[in-house]
Each structure stands twice: as structure tokens, then as C-alpha cells.
Short mmCIF file of C-alpha atoms and ligand atoms in Angstrom, two decimals:
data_model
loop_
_atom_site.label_atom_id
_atom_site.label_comp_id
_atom_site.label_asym_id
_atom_site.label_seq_id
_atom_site.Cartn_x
_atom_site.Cartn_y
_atom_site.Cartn_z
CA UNK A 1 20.48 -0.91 84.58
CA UNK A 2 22.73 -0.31 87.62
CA UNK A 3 21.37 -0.04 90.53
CA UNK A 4 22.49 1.08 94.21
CA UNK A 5 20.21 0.36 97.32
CA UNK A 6 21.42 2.28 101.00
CA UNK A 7 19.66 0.60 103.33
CA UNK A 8 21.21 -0.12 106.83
CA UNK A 9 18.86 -2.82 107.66
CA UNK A 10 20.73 -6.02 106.24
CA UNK A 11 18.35 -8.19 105.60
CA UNK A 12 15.82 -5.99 104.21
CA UNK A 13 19.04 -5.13 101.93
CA UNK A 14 20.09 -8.24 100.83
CA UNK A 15 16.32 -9.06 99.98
CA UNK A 16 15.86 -6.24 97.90
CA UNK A 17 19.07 -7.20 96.20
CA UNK A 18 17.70 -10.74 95.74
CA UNK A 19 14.57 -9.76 94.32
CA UNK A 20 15.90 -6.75 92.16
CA UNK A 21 18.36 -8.97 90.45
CA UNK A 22 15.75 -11.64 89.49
CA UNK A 23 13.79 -8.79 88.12
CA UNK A 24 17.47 -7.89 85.82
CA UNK A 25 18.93 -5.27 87.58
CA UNK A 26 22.47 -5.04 88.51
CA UNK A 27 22.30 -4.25 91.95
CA UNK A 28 24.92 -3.09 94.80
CA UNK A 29 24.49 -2.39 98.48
CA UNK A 30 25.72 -0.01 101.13
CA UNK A 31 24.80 -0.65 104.40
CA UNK A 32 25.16 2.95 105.75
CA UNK A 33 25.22 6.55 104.21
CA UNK A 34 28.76 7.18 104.07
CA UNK A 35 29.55 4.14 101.94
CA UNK A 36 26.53 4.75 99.89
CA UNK A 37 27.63 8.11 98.89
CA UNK A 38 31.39 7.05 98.50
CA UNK A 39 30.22 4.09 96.17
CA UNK A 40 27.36 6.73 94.27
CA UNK A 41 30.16 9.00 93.65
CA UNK A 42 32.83 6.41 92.38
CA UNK A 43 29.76 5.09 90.11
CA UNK A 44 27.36 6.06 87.66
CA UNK A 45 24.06 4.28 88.72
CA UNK A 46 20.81 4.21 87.05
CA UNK A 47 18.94 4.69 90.40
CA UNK A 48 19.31 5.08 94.00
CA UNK A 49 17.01 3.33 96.22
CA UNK A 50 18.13 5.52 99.48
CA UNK A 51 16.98 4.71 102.97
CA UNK A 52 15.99 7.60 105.01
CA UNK A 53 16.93 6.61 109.06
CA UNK A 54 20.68 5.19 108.78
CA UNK A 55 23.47 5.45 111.09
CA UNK A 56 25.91 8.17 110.79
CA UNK A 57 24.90 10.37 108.02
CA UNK A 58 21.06 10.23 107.40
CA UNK A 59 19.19 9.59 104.21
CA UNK A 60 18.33 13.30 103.73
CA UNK A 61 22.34 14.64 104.13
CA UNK A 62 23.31 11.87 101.93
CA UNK A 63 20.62 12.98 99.27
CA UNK A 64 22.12 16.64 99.92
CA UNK A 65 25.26 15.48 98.95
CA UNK A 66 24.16 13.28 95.87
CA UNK A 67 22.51 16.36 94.96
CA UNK A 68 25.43 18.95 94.68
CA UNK A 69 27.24 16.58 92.05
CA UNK A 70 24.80 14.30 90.11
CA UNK A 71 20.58 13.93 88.97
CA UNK A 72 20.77 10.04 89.84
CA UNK A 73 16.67 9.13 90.19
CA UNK A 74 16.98 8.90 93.94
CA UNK A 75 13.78 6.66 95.52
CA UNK A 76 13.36 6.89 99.22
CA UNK A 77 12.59 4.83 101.90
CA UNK A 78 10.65 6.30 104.89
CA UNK A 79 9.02 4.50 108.21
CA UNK A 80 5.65 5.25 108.61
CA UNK A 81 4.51 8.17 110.54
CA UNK A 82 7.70 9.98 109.12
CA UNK A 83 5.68 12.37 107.54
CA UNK A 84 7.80 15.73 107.74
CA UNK A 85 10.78 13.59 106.50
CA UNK A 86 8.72 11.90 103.41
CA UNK A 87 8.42 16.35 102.41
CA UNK A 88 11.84 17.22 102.90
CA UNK A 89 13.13 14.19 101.26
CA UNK A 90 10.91 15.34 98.01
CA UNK A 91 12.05 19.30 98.99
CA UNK A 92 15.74 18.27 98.77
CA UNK A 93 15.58 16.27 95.59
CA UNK A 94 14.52 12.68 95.83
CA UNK A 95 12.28 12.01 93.17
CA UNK A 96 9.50 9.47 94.72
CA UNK A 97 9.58 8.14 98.05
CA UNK A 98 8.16 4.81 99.35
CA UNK A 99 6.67 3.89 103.06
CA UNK A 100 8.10 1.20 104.59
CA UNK A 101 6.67 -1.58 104.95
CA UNK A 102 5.74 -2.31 101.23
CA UNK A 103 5.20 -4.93 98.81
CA UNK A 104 8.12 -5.43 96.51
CA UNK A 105 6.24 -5.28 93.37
CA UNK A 106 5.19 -1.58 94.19
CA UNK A 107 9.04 -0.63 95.01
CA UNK A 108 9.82 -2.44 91.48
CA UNK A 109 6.65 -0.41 89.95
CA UNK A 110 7.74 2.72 91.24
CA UNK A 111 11.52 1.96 90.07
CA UNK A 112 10.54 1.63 86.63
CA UNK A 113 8.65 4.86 86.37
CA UNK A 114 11.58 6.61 87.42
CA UNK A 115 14.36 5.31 84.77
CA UNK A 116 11.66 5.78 82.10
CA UNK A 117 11.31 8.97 83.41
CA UNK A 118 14.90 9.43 83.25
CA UNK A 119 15.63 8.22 79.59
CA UNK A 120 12.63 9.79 77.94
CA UNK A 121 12.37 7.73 74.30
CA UNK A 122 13.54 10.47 72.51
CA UNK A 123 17.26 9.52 73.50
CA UNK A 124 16.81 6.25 71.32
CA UNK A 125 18.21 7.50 68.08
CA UNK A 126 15.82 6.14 65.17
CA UNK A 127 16.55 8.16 62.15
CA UNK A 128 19.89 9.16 61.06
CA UNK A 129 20.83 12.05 59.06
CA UNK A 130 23.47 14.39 56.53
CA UNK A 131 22.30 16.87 54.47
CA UNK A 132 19.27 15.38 52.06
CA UNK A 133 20.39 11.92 53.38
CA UNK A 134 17.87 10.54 55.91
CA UNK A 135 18.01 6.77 57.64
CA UNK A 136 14.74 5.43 59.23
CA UNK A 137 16.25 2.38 61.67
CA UNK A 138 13.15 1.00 62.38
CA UNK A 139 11.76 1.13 58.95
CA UNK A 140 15.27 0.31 57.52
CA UNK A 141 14.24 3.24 54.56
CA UNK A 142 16.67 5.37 53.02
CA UNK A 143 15.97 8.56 51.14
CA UNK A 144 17.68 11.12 49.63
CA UNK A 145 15.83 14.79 48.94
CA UNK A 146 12.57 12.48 49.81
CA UNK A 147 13.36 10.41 46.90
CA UNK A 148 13.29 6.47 48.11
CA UNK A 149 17.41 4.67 47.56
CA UNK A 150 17.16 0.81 47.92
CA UNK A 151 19.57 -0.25 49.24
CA UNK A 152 20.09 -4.64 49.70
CA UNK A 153 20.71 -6.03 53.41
CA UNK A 154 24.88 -5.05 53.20
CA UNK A 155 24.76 -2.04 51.61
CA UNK A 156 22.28 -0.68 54.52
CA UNK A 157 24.10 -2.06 57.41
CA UNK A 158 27.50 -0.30 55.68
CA UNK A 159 25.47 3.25 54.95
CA UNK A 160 24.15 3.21 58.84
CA UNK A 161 27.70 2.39 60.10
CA UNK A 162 29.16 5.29 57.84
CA UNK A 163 26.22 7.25 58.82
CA UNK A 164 26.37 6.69 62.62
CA UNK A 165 29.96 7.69 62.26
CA UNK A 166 30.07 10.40 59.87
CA UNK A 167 32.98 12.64 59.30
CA UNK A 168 35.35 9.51 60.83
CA UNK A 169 37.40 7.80 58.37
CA UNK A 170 36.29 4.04 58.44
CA UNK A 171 39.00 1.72 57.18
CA UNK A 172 38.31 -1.37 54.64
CA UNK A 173 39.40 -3.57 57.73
CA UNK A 174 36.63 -2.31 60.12
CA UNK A 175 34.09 -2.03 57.57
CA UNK A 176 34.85 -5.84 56.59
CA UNK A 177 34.70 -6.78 60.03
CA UNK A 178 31.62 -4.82 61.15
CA UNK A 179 29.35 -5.34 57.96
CA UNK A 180 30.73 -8.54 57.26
CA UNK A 181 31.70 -10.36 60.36
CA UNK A 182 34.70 -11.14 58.23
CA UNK A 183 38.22 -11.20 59.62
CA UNK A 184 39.71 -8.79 56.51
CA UNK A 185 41.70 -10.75 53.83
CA UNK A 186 43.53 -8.02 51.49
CA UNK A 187 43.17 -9.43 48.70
CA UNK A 188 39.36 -9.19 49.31
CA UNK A 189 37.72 -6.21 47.14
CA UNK A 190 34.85 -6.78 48.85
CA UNK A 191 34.03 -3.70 50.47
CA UNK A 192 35.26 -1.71 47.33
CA UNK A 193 32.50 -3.18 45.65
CA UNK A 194 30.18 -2.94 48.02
CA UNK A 195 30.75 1.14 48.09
CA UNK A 196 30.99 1.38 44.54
CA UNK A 197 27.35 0.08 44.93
CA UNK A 198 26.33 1.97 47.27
CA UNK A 199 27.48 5.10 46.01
CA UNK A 200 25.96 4.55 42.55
CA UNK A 201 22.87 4.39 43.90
CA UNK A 202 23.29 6.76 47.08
CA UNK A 203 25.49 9.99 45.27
CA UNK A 204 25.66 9.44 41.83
CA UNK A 205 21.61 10.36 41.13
CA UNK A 206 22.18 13.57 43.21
CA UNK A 207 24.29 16.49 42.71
CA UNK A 208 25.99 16.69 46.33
CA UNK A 209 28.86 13.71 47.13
CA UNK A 210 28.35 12.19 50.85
CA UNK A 211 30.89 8.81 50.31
CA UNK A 212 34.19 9.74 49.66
CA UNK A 213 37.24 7.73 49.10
CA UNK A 214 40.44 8.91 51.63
CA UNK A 215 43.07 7.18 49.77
CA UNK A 216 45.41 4.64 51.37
CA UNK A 217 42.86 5.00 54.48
CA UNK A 218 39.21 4.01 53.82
CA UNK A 219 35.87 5.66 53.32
CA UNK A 220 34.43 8.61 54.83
CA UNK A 221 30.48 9.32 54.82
CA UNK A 222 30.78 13.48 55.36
CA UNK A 223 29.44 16.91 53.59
CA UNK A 224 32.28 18.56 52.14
CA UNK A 225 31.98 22.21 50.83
CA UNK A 226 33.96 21.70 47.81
CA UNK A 227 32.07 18.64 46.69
CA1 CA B 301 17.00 2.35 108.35
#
């Protein structure tokens, strides 16, 4: 998780860069709002910790800015007392806001609400699917039409890279290397066998073909209409 922290006061900077790093972040620092919005635009960060009183341009036009191009969790700093700013900060589109002075493990509380906010679970992929063909990750359990395929340790780590990849051609080299850790020796049928497995047990008990053979190239997991 990247991080970028605007924040004009150095020290107060370079101790929340300290502290944010031990807690895993990867964490950069502008000391005033026109670098923080050059480096926020040049990068793709997780979060912005933005400070709202810094020299030149303030915390509220840099937020402005931020706003017009990107919907970077933006958590902002305000002195106490500045009411009226802690509202328009939250009107123009930060998403929390924090009064200074405060303990670190509340700025590193409210940080982590945010990103989860941001990546709600349902981004982590955890079953995969093509047509009848359905992948629990977690569960490692494959079915086809709800009937249960077992499938050994290889033959499950091939079908989910096929799967996660379907409609790409995948060639007997990357397969090798990717299943297998194996640096692909030719004369290895390996991975022949290995589909010829997998496709006995994944397409030959049902009447639609997912694995198909692209000849000279590799193996293809895909719905095709004429199958
Ligand atoms: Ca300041």
C-alpha cells in the first residue's frame, strides 16, 4: 500500500513517515501542496494523508485539484479550532479528516478504514468461472453443472491458470514453468499428460469442450460455439 503524506511541517512529516513504514506502508512525502499534487498526479497512491494549512497552495485547492482527476482516499489534517475548514474539506471531497494534535495509532486507525473502504472484499476474486465450469479458490473445489471433478494438486493449479486466463493461448513452456516451476525441457511430455488428465476428467463426462488443443501453440481453456 502506497502511501503519500503533504504535510509542510518537516518533522511532523518525517515522523509520520517513520512510523507509517514500521506499520508496512510505502510511504512518500511532499513538503508543500504543489509538489504533493505534482507527485499524486505522476502516481497512483493508495491514500493521501493531506495537510490542510501549507504554503502556497492550501490543503483544500490541492484536494480540488486531486479531485477533478482521481478518487485517491484523501485523509486530512486540520489544527484545532479550524472548524469551517474540517466542513469544507469533507464538502470538497476528503473522505475523513483528523485534528491535529493526535495520537498516531488513531491516524493509523483511521487510515485503515479508508483503504478497506476503498477495496471492498468483493474485488478479491474467489471463484472462477466458464460456462458450467466453476473454481472455488479458497475451497480449492471444482465442479462442473454442480457435479464435483477431482482434480490432484497439478491438475488444479493448471485448470486455475487456464481458467484465470481463459480465451489466451497458454504455451507448453509457460504452463511447465508456472505449474511446474520447471525450466521446459522439450522432450518433456509432461504437460501433455497432465491435460490429457485433466481433460478426461474435466470435458470428457460433459457434452460441451472447455480445453482445447491450438496446434503447434499450446492449450486454450475457452467456450467455443462450434464445440
Ligand atoms: Ca501545516
Amino acid at each position: 500500500m502506497q502511501l503519500l503524506i503533504v504535510e509542510d511541517e518537516v518533522k511532523l512529516a518525517l515522523y509520520l513517515q517513520k512510523g507509517l513504514r514500521e506499520e508496512g506502508f510505502t510511504v512518500d512525502v511532499a513538503n508543500d501542496g504543489v509538489t504533493g499534487l505534482e507527485a499524486a498526479s505522476q502516481h497512483r497512491y493508495d491514500l493521501i494523508v493531506l495537510d490542510g494549512m501549507l504554503p502556497g497552495l492550501d490543503g483544500l485547492a490541492v484536494l480540488a485539484a486531486l479531485r477533478q482527476s482521481q478518487s485517491t482516499p484523501v485523509l486530512m489534517l486540520t489544527a484545532r479550532g479550524e472548524v469551517e475548514d474540517r466542513v469544507r474539506g469533507l464538502r470538497s471531497g476528503a473522505d475523513d479528516y483528523l485534528v491535529k494534535p493526535f495520537a498516531f495509532p488513531e491516524l493509523v486507525a483511521r487510515i485503515q478504514v479508508l483503504l478497506r473502504r476503498a477495496s471492498p472484499p468483493l474485488a478479491e476474486v474467489t471463484v472462477l468461472r466458464l460456462a458450467d465450469l466453476e473454481v472455488d479458490l479458497i475451497r480449492r473445489r471444482v465442479t462442473r453443472a454442480g457435479q464435483r471433478v477431482d482434480l490432484t494438486n497439478k491438475e488444479f493449479n493448471l485448470l486455475t491458470l487456464l481458467l484465470r486466463r481463459q480465451g489466451a493461448v497458454l504455451s507448453r513452456t509457460e504452463l511447465a514453468a508456472q505449474v511446474w516451476g520447471m525450466n521446459f525441457d522439450s522432450e518433456t511430455n509432461i504437460v501433455d499428460v497432465a491435460v490429457r488428465r485433466l481433460r478426461n476428467k474435466l470435458d470428457q463426462p460433459f457434452e460441451q469442450s472447455l480445453l482445447h488443443t491450438v496446434r503447434g501453440m499450446g492449450y486454450v481453456l475457452e467456450i467455443r460455439a462450434d464445440a
